[in-house]
């Protein structure tokens, strides 16, 4: 099953509980627009290379399409479609006025210099500028893209359309970015973890946590969970993994990772045999915060954590989801757990459009309120309907998107 089929399966499960008609199911299974573009740039050594870029706009019933741009060798049309659909449901669960989109370029950015990445990003904007816009479709960072890429997009788009900082979110704080945006997804993951534990009468203080992925989401999740009193005992990334049952000094681990390009060799714990070993640690909470499809039918039975909080998008395949559900594992689903990023993106968009800035405290406080409210809503639906948190989150999201679509009309 590919990523798009998996997303539609989760969607379909909720849709059948809601008794949606097959025509409405088909409507929401079908992206509104899929764009594929060839991106040709000159490399630093004079060679010419062509890359494939994608933008999928899944649904805009509740507002402009919104979603990140991923630069990764595994980016393909199915993955982009799946992630675009997840964005539709995520923006609805957390109740920000956006639809869902996603984009990406099939490339390993490690193979490109800074200047080559800039040229590639600018060519991408040239190819998709007429389908994006601050009231139309607003890209943001995702795997291997960050504030610098957003600055290039803002600049290139503005060359064509005039000064338009609202074209992207996740911009550098010095260039219309929002305070608190960089940490927002991790902060949301930490709040989601705390609320899920609380709902099961457990305390975040002293809870043990393993984290897979130590980039933007992983580092901020670790740092904020630790500040809430949790003990981070295992961290893994693409370079390796470490464990320390007394608790890893997260800030030292972050500094190490920045300096060495990965967690491998970190001297604040002992190395695990491979990066995936963190998934199977005997901890209270597992936070997958790397790529999708890492918890599968083949390894789900080996997951020992009773709580899985999905920092990454689509880390659990549907087969694994069923196995974990049967085992009684509480899965806090991606469309809620990692929604902190798009929430603060919506705050950034509002600030940019108003030419006004909020303090970091204001941003964090507004984020916290939304994360708690959304958790309470999906927890209530899960309890009332005796369904998983994932199905409950889809039910809430589909209800909101469906209502908007009906009110606006179909054409
Ligand atoms: P990132 O590029 O900053 O970090 C990715 C991390 O994953 C790195 O530490 C990398 O080493 C690790 N990784 C890659 N391959 C791995 C492997 N095979 N095994 C173990 N670790 C591996 O990306 P990010 O922005 O932190 O995004 C991580 C996930 O969170 C993605 O699924 C993304 O879609 C999702 N997400 C990100 C945001 C955001 O605001 N950045 C928001 C919502 C969801």
Tab-separated table of C-alpha atoms and ligand atoms in Angstrom:
chain	number	residue	atom	x	y	z
A	1	UNK	CA	0.000	0.000	0.000
A	2	UNK	CA	1.496	3.354	-0.943
A	3	UNK	CA	1.331	6.453	1.277
A	4	UNK	CA	-1.669	7.927	-0.540
A	5	UNK	CA	-3.664	4.705	-0.291
A	6	UNK	CA	-2.789	4.554	3.420
A	7	UNK	CA	-4.065	8.098	4.010
A	8	UNK	CA	-7.260	7.330	2.116
A	9	UNK	CA	-7.717	4.190	4.190
A	10	UNK	CA	-7.615	6.217	7.420
A	11	UNK	CA	-9.935	8.763	5.816
A	12	UNK	CA	-12.277	6.023	4.579
A	13	UNK	CA	-12.500	4.431	8.022
A	14	UNK	CA	-13.743	7.689	9.542
A	15	UNK	CA	-15.955	8.415	6.523
A	16	UNK	CA	-17.741	5.087	6.921
A	17	UNK	CA	-18.437	5.755	10.624
A	18	UNK	CA	-19.835	9.133	9.539
A	19	UNK	CA	-21.843	7.355	6.802
A	20	UNK	CA	-20.585	9.708	4.093
A	21	UNK	CA	-21.893	8.959	0.613
A	22	UNK	CA	-19.492	7.403	-1.882
A	23	UNK	CA	-19.579	10.570	-4.002
A	24	UNK	CA	-18.396	12.700	-1.060
A	25	UNK	CA	-15.706	10.138	-0.249
A	26	UNK	CA	-14.524	10.323	-3.860
A	27	UNK	CA	-14.515	14.138	-3.700
A	28	UNK	CA	-12.176	14.183	-0.697
A	29	UNK	CA	-10.005	11.343	-1.952
A	30	UNK	CA	-9.200	13.313	-5.096
A	31	UNK	CA	-6.713	16.213	-4.941
A	32	UNK	CA	-8.007	19.392	-6.558
A	33	UNK	CA	-4.747	19.963	-8.468
A	34	UNK	CA	-1.531	18.020	-9.068
A	35	UNK	CA	1.409	19.748	-10.702
A	36	UNK	CA	4.659	18.130	-11.821
A	37	UNK	CA	7.485	20.302	-13.129
A	38	UNK	CA	10.955	19.698	-14.532
A	39	UNK	CA	13.586	21.863	-12.837
A	40	UNK	CA	16.803	22.409	-14.755
A	41	UNK	CA	19.767	24.186	-13.188
A	42	UNK	CA	23.419	24.686	-13.890
A	43	UNK	CA	25.598	23.016	-11.270
A	44	UNK	CA	28.651	24.749	-9.803
A	45	UNK	CA	30.928	22.698	-12.056
A	46	UNK	CA	29.071	23.750	-15.211
A	47	UNK	CA	27.073	20.524	-15.620
A	48	UNK	CA	23.341	20.763	-16.361
A	49	UNK	CA	20.971	18.698	-14.205
A	50	UNK	CA	17.207	18.314	-14.237
A	51	UNK	CA	15.144	17.496	-11.134
A	52	UNK	CA	11.473	16.695	-10.650
A	53	UNK	CA	9.316	19.038	-8.569
A	54	UNK	CA	5.739	18.586	-7.352
A	55	UNK	CA	2.946	20.642	-5.843
A	56	UNK	CA	-0.332	18.977	-4.920
A	57	UNK	CA	-3.301	21.050	-3.770
A	58	UNK	CA	-5.665	18.681	-2.053
A	59	UNK	CA	-8.551	20.774	-0.737
A	60	UNK	CA	-9.232	24.476	-0.104
A	61	UNK	CA	-12.734	24.359	1.354
A	62	UNK	CA	-11.637	26.075	4.590
A	63	UNK	CA	-9.075	28.521	3.165
A	64	UNK	CA	-5.953	28.828	0.992
A	65	UNK	CA	-4.031	25.599	0.392
A	66	UNK	CA	-1.196	25.243	2.876
A	67	UNK	CA	1.674	22.806	3.176
A	68	UNK	CA	5.401	22.252	3.296
A	69	UNK	CA	8.055	21.653	0.672
A	70	UNK	CA	10.255	18.590	1.098
A	71	UNK	CA	13.648	18.063	-0.555
A	72	UNK	CA	14.400	14.359	-0.367
A	73	UNK	CA	15.401	11.537	-2.724
A	74	UNK	CA	12.215	9.598	-1.830
A	75	UNK	CA	9.809	12.389	-2.815
A	76	UNK	CA	7.328	10.923	-5.317
A	77	UNK	CA	3.803	11.802	-6.508
A	78	UNK	CA	2.078	9.369	-4.122
A	79	UNK	CA	3.929	10.639	-1.093
A	80	UNK	CA	3.180	14.273	-2.001
A	81	UNK	CA	-0.507	13.478	-2.543
A	82	UNK	CA	-0.694	11.674	0.812
A	83	UNK	CA	0.980	14.538	2.651
A	84	UNK	CA	-1.279	17.099	0.912
A	85	UNK	CA	-4.356	15.203	2.058
A	86	UNK	CA	-2.998	14.953	5.616
A	87	UNK	CA	-2.600	18.749	5.595
A	88	UNK	CA	-6.297	19.200	4.776
A	89	UNK	CA	-7.259	17.123	7.811
A	90	UNK	CA	-4.535	18.618	10.026
A	91	UNK	CA	-5.525	22.243	9.392
A	92	UNK	CA	-9.127	21.283	10.128
A	93	UNK	CA	-8.351	19.366	13.352
A	94	UNK	CA	-6.383	22.271	14.761
A	95	UNK	CA	-8.943	24.694	13.296
A	96	UNK	CA	-6.787	27.135	11.335
A	97	UNK	CA	-8.296	28.744	8.204
A	98	UNK	CA	-6.382	26.787	5.588
A	99	UNK	CA	-6.782	23.854	3.254
A	100	UNK	CA	-4.168	21.219	2.506
A	101	UNK	CA	-1.273	21.088	0.033
A	102	UNK	CA	2.240	19.688	-0.156
A	103	UNK	CA	5.194	19.916	-2.465
A	104	UNK	CA	8.673	18.711	-2.917
A	105	UNK	CA	11.649	18.053	-5.120
A	106	UNK	CA	13.158	14.627	-5.655
A	107	UNK	CA	16.713	15.447	-4.664
A	108	UNK	CA	19.230	14.704	-1.962
A	109	UNK	CA	20.160	18.230	-0.872
A	110	UNK	CA	23.379	16.869	0.650
A	111	UNK	CA	24.547	16.472	-2.967
A	112	UNK	CA	23.965	20.162	-3.672
A	113	UNK	CA	25.933	23.219	-2.623
A	114	UNK	CA	24.194	26.171	-0.970
A	115	UNK	CA	24.228	28.037	-4.293
A	116	UNK	CA	22.804	25.035	-6.177
A	117	UNK	CA	19.974	24.718	-3.632
A	118	UNK	CA	19.223	28.401	-4.107
A	119	UNK	CA	19.096	28.068	-7.904
A	120	UNK	CA	16.880	24.977	-7.651
A	121	UNK	CA	14.482	26.709	-5.251
A	122	UNK	CA	14.237	29.811	-7.457
A	123	UNK	CA	13.579	27.724	-10.588
A	124	UNK	CA	10.865	25.858	-8.674
A	125	UNK	CA	9.187	29.185	-7.840
A	126	UNK	CA	9.411	30.230	-11.510
A	127	UNK	CA	7.546	27.045	-12.433
A	128	UNK	CA	4.773	27.192	-9.824
A	129	UNK	CA	4.380	30.935	-9.067
A	130	UNK	CA	1.079	31.179	-10.901
A	131	UNK	CA	-0.614	28.547	-8.723
A	132	UNK	CA	0.655	29.780	-5.327
A	133	UNK	CA	-0.042	33.053	-3.533
A	134	UNK	CA	-0.709	34.458	-0.059
A	135	UNK	CA	-4.471	33.975	-0.539
A	136	UNK	CA	-4.109	30.921	-2.766
A	137	UNK	CA	-1.427	28.460	-1.641
A	138	UNK	CA	1.221	29.162	0.989
A	139	UNK	CA	4.289	26.859	1.126
A	140	UNK	CA	6.319	26.248	4.304
A	141	UNK	CA	9.391	24.233	5.353
A	142	UNK	CA	9.397	20.448	5.644
A	143	UNK	CA	12.155	17.824	5.619
A	144	UNK	CA	15.460	19.374	4.479
A	145	UNK	CA	14.015	22.821	3.878
A	146	UNK	CA	14.059	25.694	6.347
A	147	UNK	CA	13.908	29.469	6.785
A	148	UNK	CA	16.620	30.102	4.165
A	149	UNK	CA	14.615	28.270	1.482
A	150	UNK	CA	11.529	30.275	2.473
A	151	UNK	CA	13.519	33.516	2.148
A	152	UNK	CA	14.538	32.544	-1.403
A	153	UNK	CA	10.931	31.691	-2.294
A	154	UNK	CA	9.682	35.010	-0.894
A	155	UNK	CA	12.373	36.873	-2.852
A	156	UNK	CA	11.811	35.053	-6.139
A	157	UNK	CA	8.017	35.298	-5.935
A	158	UNK	CA	8.316	39.017	-5.112
A	159	UNK	CA	10.429	39.606	-8.235
A	160	UNK	CA	7.449	38.436	-10.298
A	161	UNK	CA	4.491	39.640	-8.212
A	162	UNK	CA	5.905	42.534	-6.143
A	163	UNK	CA	6.685	42.544	-2.410
A	164	UNK	CA	4.806	39.514	-1.022
A	165	UNK	CA	6.187	38.188	2.280
A	166	UNK	CA	2.863	36.404	2.921
A	167	UNK	CA	3.701	33.904	0.154
A	168	UNK	CA	5.446	31.546	2.612
A	169	UNK	CA	5.570	30.828	6.329
A	170	UNK	CA	8.529	29.539	8.291
A	171	UNK	CA	10.516	32.591	7.183
A	172	UNK	CA	13.595	33.757	9.117
A	173	UNK	CA	12.606	35.849	12.141
A	174	UNK	CA	14.640	38.719	10.646
A	175	UNK	CA	12.556	38.566	7.468
A	176	UNK	CA	8.874	38.543	8.469
A	177	UNK	CA	9.110	35.237	10.358
A	178	UNK	CA	7.243	34.621	13.596
A	179	UNK	CA	8.844	34.215	16.958
A	180	UNK	CA	8.138	30.690	18.154
A	181	UNK	CA	7.677	29.203	14.645
A	182	UNK	CA	10.914	27.219	14.624
A	183	UNK	CA	10.018	25.440	17.867
A	184	UNK	CA	6.284	25.218	17.161
A	185	UNK	CA	5.958	21.668	15.849
A	186	UNK	CA	8.107	20.263	18.662
A	187	UNK	CA	6.260	22.379	21.232
A	188	UNK	CA	2.981	21.011	19.881
A	189	UNK	CA	4.326	17.436	20.078
A	190	UNK	CA	5.311	18.034	23.707
A	191	UNK	CA	1.894	19.486	24.581
A	192	UNK	CA	0.165	16.592	22.778
A	193	UNK	CA	2.276	14.109	24.758
A	194	UNK	CA	1.498	15.788	28.069
A	195	UNK	CA	-2.255	15.929	27.308
A	196	UNK	CA	-2.398	12.270	26.211
A	197	UNK	CA	-0.614	11.135	29.373
A	198	UNK	CA	-2.880	13.325	31.477
A	199	UNK	CA	-5.990	11.843	29.851
A	200	UNK	CA	-4.766	8.408	30.965
A	201	UNK	CA	-3.993	9.716	34.491
A	202	UNK	CA	-0.255	9.708	33.897
A	203	UNK	CA	2.253	12.440	34.579
A	204	UNK	CA	4.703	13.925	32.107
A	205	UNK	CA	7.130	14.471	34.988
A	206	UNK	CA	9.448	11.469	35.044
A	207	UNK	CA	7.949	9.885	31.897
A	208	UNK	CA	10.646	8.245	29.766
A	209	UNK	CA	10.821	9.147	26.077
A	210	UNK	CA	12.589	7.797	22.973
A	211	UNK	CA	12.827	10.029	19.906
A	212	UNK	CA	13.550	8.993	16.338
A	213	UNK	CA	14.687	11.925	14.213
A	214	UNK	CA	16.689	14.776	15.669
A	215	UNK	CA	16.067	17.581	13.221
A	216	UNK	CA	13.652	20.461	13.723
A	217	UNK	CA	10.799	18.403	15.197
A	218	UNK	CA	12.927	15.940	17.155
A	219	UNK	CA	15.226	18.472	18.804
A	220	UNK	CA	12.442	20.840	19.864
A	221	UNK	CA	10.223	17.975	21.061
A	222	UNK	CA	13.116	16.654	23.145
A	223	UNK	CA	14.015	20.032	24.545
A	224	UNK	CA	10.451	21.020	25.513
A	225	UNK	CA	9.534	17.569	26.854
A	226	UNK	CA	12.660	17.686	29.018
A	227	UNK	CA	11.676	21.151	30.262
A	228	UNK	CA	8.271	19.689	31.227
A	229	UNK	CA	10.058	17.092	33.376
A	230	UNK	CA	10.175	14.100	31.009
A	231	UNK	CA	13.375	12.015	30.780
A	232	UNK	CA	14.705	11.624	27.230
A	233	UNK	CA	16.466	8.250	27.305
A	234	UNK	CA	17.063	7.497	23.623
A	235	UNK	CA	17.641	9.597	20.524
A	236	UNK	CA	18.255	8.383	16.984
A	237	UNK	CA	18.764	10.060	13.631
A	238	UNK	CA	20.043	9.103	10.194
A	239	UNK	CA	23.604	8.928	11.541
A	240	UNK	CA	23.015	6.604	14.526
A	241	UNK	CA	21.379	6.384	17.947
A	242	UNK	CA	22.276	6.792	21.613
A	243	UNK	CA	20.746	5.691	24.897
A	244	UNK	CA	21.204	6.878	28.465
A	245	UNK	CA	18.742	5.536	31.029
A	246	UNK	CA	19.609	8.346	33.456
A	247	UNK	CA	18.388	10.829	30.856
A	248	UNK	CA	20.215	12.410	27.936
A	249	UNK	CA	21.373	15.996	28.359
A	250	UNK	CA	19.274	17.255	25.450
A	251	UNK	CA	20.936	20.632	25.012
A	252	UNK	CA	24.372	18.955	24.831
A	253	UNK	CA	23.000	16.428	22.337
A	254	UNK	CA	21.652	19.276	20.190
A	255	UNK	CA	24.992	21.104	20.305
A	256	UNK	CA	26.786	17.846	19.369
A	257	UNK	CA	24.419	17.223	16.459
A	258	UNK	CA	24.877	20.767	15.143
A	259	UNK	CA	28.656	20.441	15.323
A	260	UNK	CA	29.014	16.902	13.952
A	261	UNK	CA	26.054	16.752	11.584
A	262	UNK	CA	24.366	13.920	13.518
A	263	UNK	CA	23.962	12.234	16.907
A	264	UNK	CA	26.475	9.506	16.030
A	265	UNK	CA	29.365	9.389	18.492
A	266	UNK	CA	27.638	11.561	21.123
A	267	UNK	CA	29.466	10.906	24.383
A	268	UNK	CA	26.466	11.534	26.680
A	269	UNK	CA	25.194	7.946	26.369
A	270	UNK	CA	26.067	4.663	24.719
A	271	UNK	CA	25.529	3.968	21.042
A	272	UNK	CA	22.701	1.704	19.918
A	273	UNK	CA	23.391	-0.827	17.211
A	274	UNK	CA	21.490	1.090	14.552
A	275	UNK	CA	19.298	4.141	14.124
A	276	UNK	CA	16.029	2.183	14.101
A	277	UNK	CA	16.743	0.607	17.519
A	278	UNK	CA	15.221	3.659	19.259
A	279	UNK	CA	11.802	2.546	18.055
A	280	UNK	CA	11.907	-0.530	20.265
A	281	UNK	CA	13.072	1.024	23.537
A	282	UNK	CA	11.266	0.158	26.762
A	283	UNK	CA	9.952	3.684	27.395
A	284	UNK	CA	6.662	5.362	28.258
A	285	UNK	CA	6.535	7.438	25.079
A	286	UNK	CA	7.923	6.925	21.589
A	287	UNK	CA	8.098	9.982	19.335
A	288	UNK	CA	8.813	9.085	15.695
A	289	UNK	CA	9.984	12.433	14.291
A	290	UNK	CA	11.886	11.460	11.137
A	291	UNK	CA	10.270	10.078	8.001
A	292	UNK	CA	7.033	8.290	7.152
A	293	UNK	CA	6.423	4.535	7.106
A	294	UNK	CA	8.922	3.601	9.840
A	295	UNK	CA	6.487	1.619	12.030
A	296	UNK	CA	5.374	-1.274	9.870
A	297	UNK	CA	3.586	-4.622	9.983
A	298	UNK	CA	7.007	-6.245	10.444
A	299	UNK	CA	8.132	-4.278	13.488
A	300	UNK	CA	4.927	-3.041	15.202
A	301	UNK	CA	4.874	-5.962	17.641
A	302	UNK	CA	8.340	-4.938	18.840
A	303	UNK	CA	7.231	-1.444	19.821
A	304	UNK	CA	7.182	-1.432	23.627
A	305	UNK	CA	6.120	2.144	24.375
A	306	UNK	CA	2.447	2.347	25.450
A	307	UNK	CA	2.215	5.839	23.883
A	308	UNK	CA	3.297	6.684	20.340
A	309	UNK	CA	3.145	10.400	19.553
A	310	UNK	CA	3.516	10.967	15.815
A	311	UNK	CA	5.874	13.910	15.379
A	312	UNK	CA	6.572	12.833	11.796
A	313	UNK	CA	3.929	12.676	9.099
A	314	UNK	CA	2.577	9.178	8.454
A	315	UNK	CA	5.201	7.261	10.477
A	316	UNK	CA	2.790	4.351	11.102
A	317	UNK	CA	1.503	2.202	8.240
A	318	UNK	CA	-2.176	1.156	8.492
A	319	UNK	CA	-1.177	-2.482	9.148
A	320	UNK	CA	1.066	-1.364	12.015
A	321	UNK	CA	-1.646	0.979	13.265
A	322	UNK	CA	-4.036	-2.000	13.549
A	323	UNK	CA	-1.447	-4.120	15.400
A	324	UNK	CA	-0.658	-1.320	17.857
A	325	UNK	CA	-4.354	-0.584	18.419
A	326	UNK	CA	-4.943	-4.250	19.207
A	327	UNK	CA	-2.033	-4.180	21.688
A	328	UNK	CA	-3.641	-1.211	23.452
A	329	UNK	CA	-0.973	1.287	22.407
A	330	UNK	CA	-2.279	4.852	22.439
A	331	UNK	CA	-1.307	6.507	19.150
A	332	UNK	CA	-1.543	10.283	19.149
A	333	UNK	CA	-1.982	10.807	15.394
A	334	UNK	CA	0.139	13.025	13.161
A	335	UNK	CA	-2.773	15.181	12.008
A	336	UNK	CA	-3.084	16.387	15.587
A	337	UNK	CA	0.320	15.710	17.202
A	338	UNK	CA	2.472	17.647	14.732
A	339	UNK	CA	-0.072	20.378	13.976
A	340	UNK	CA	1.825	22.939	16.085
A	341	UNK	CA	3.896	23.944	13.044
A	342	UNK	CA	0.974	24.839	10.813
A	343	UNK	CA	-0.752	26.511	13.749
A	344	UNK	CA	2.105	28.945	14.255
A	345	UNK	CA	2.404	29.204	10.464
A	346	UNK	CA	-1.139	30.543	10.527
A	347	UNK	CA	-0.077	32.998	13.253
A	348	UNK	CA	2.888	34.031	11.086
A	349	UNK	CA	0.615	34.526	8.076
A	350	UNK	CA	-1.703	36.762	10.134
A	351	UNK	CA	1.229	38.798	11.485
A	352	UNK	CA	2.766	39.197	7.997
A	353	UNK	CA	-0.513	40.266	6.410
A	354	UNK	CA	-1.055	42.785	9.225
A	355	UNK	CA	2.569	44.007	9.281
A	356	UNK	CA	2.521	43.412	13.015
A	357	UNK	CA	4.496	41.134	15.331
A	358	UNK	CA	3.451	39.190	18.400
A	359	UNK	CA	5.736	38.338	21.311
A	360	UNK	CA	7.002	34.786	21.693
A	361	UNK	CA	4.902	34.446	24.865
A	362	UNK	CA	1.748	35.408	22.934
A	363	UNK	CA	2.548	32.897	20.188
A	364	UNK	CA	3.288	30.078	22.629
A	365	UNK	CA	0.236	30.790	24.723
A	366	UNK	CA	-2.080	30.819	21.668
A	367	UNK	CA	-0.492	27.580	20.432
A	368	UNK	CA	-0.924	25.909	23.806
A	369	UNK	CA	-4.610	26.858	23.934
A	370	UNK	CA	-5.288	25.451	20.468
A	371	UNK	CA	-3.408	22.203	21.116
A	372	UNK	CA	-5.328	21.602	24.365
A	373	UNK	CA	-8.699	22.454	22.818
A	374	UNK	CA	-8.099	20.162	19.836
A	375	UNK	CA	-6.955	17.328	22.103
A	376	UNK	CA	-10.070	17.645	24.258
A	377	UNK	CA	-12.261	17.562	21.145
A	378	UNK	CA	-10.716	14.429	19.656
A	379	UNK	CA	-10.509	12.704	23.050
A	380	UNK	CA	-14.246	13.323	23.543
A	381	UNK	CA	-15.092	11.925	20.080
A	382	UNK	CA	-12.801	8.920	20.636
A	383	UNK	CA	-14.505	8.178	23.954
A	384	UNK	CA	-18.064	8.768	22.698
A	385	UNK	CA	-17.664	6.708	19.536
A	386	UNK	CA	-15.230	4.149	21.002
A	387	UNK	CA	-12.716	4.735	18.218
A	388	UNK	CA	-8.967	5.397	18.142
A	389	UNK	CA	-7.632	8.940	18.471
A	390	UNK	CA	-6.677	8.787	14.782
A	391	UNK	CA	-10.192	7.928	13.645
A	392	UNK	CA	-11.587	10.545	16.044
A	393	UNK	CA	-9.254	13.198	14.612
A	394	UNK	CA	-10.358	12.316	11.065
A	395	UNK	CA	-14.023	12.460	12.115
A	396	UNK	CA	-13.547	15.956	13.564
A	397	UNK	CA	-11.601	17.106	10.491
A	398	UNK	CA	-13.941	15.619	7.898
A	399	UNK	CA	-16.914	17.158	9.707
A	400	UNK	CA	-15.349	20.634	9.513
A	401	UNK	CA	-14.120	20.371	5.915
A	402	UNK	CA	-17.396	18.810	4.793
A	403	UNK	CA	-19.438	21.556	6.431
A	404	UNK	CA	-17.328	24.274	4.765
A	405	UNK	CA	-17.633	22.592	1.379
A	406	UNK	CA	-21.405	22.277	1.657
A	407	UNK	CA	-21.790	25.904	2.784
A	408	UNK	CA	-19.637	27.150	-0.103
A	409	UNK	CA	-21.233	24.868	-2.671
A	410	UNK	CA	-19.654	22.253	-4.842
A	411	UNK	CA	-18.608	24.252	-7.898
B	1	LIG	P1	14.494	17.610	9.516
B	1	LIG	O1	15.039	17.494	8.139
B	1	LIG	O2	14.807	18.824	10.305
B	1	LIG	O3	14.943	16.339	10.400
B	1	LIG	C1	14.744	15.031	9.964
B	1	LIG	C2	15.451	14.118	10.951
B	1	LIG	O4	15.165	12.763	10.606
B	1	LIG	C3	16.975	14.250	10.948
B	1	LIG	O5	17.459	14.169	12.278
B	1	LIG	C4	17.434	13.023	10.172
B	1	LIG	O6	18.736	12.595	10.542
B	1	LIG	C5	16.388	12.029	10.622
B	1	LIG	N1	16.304	10.871	9.725
B	1	LIG	C6	16.247	10.859	8.376
B	1	LIG	N2	16.250	9.594	7.933
B	1	LIG	C7	16.301	8.804	9.025
B	1	LIG	C8	16.343	7.409	9.235
B	1	LIG	N3	16.311	6.575	8.192
B	1	LIG	N4	16.402	6.938	10.510
B	1	LIG	C9	16.428	7.786	11.559
B	1	LIG	N5	16.384	9.114	11.433
B	1	LIG	C10	16.331	9.619	10.180
B	1	LIG	O7	12.919	17.404	9.342
B	1	LIG	P2	11.765	17.883	10.329
B	1	LIG	O8	11.286	19.211	9.855
B	1	LIG	O9	12.203	17.694	11.722
B	1	LIG	O10	10.616	16.850	9.960
B	1	LIG	C11	10.569	15.555	10.520
B	1	LIG	C12	9.185	14.966	10.287
B	1	LIG	O11	8.204	15.825	10.891
B	1	LIG	C13	8.764	14.815	8.833
B	1	LIG	O12	7.934	13.687	8.709
B	1	LIG	C14	7.937	16.064	8.581
B	1	LIG	O13	7.014	15.902	7.521
B	1	LIG	C15	7.242	16.195	9.916
B	1	LIG	N6	6.746	17.529	10.218
B	1	LIG	C16	7.592	18.592	10.251
B	1	LIG	C17	7.089	19.848	10.587
B	1	LIG	C18	7.973	21.062	10.721
B	1	LIG	O14	7.463	22.127	11.132
B	1	LIG	N7	9.267	20.966	10.474
B	1	LIG	C19	5.711	20.005	10.835
B	1	LIG	C20	4.890	18.887	10.798
B	1	LIG	C21	5.420	17.661	10.489
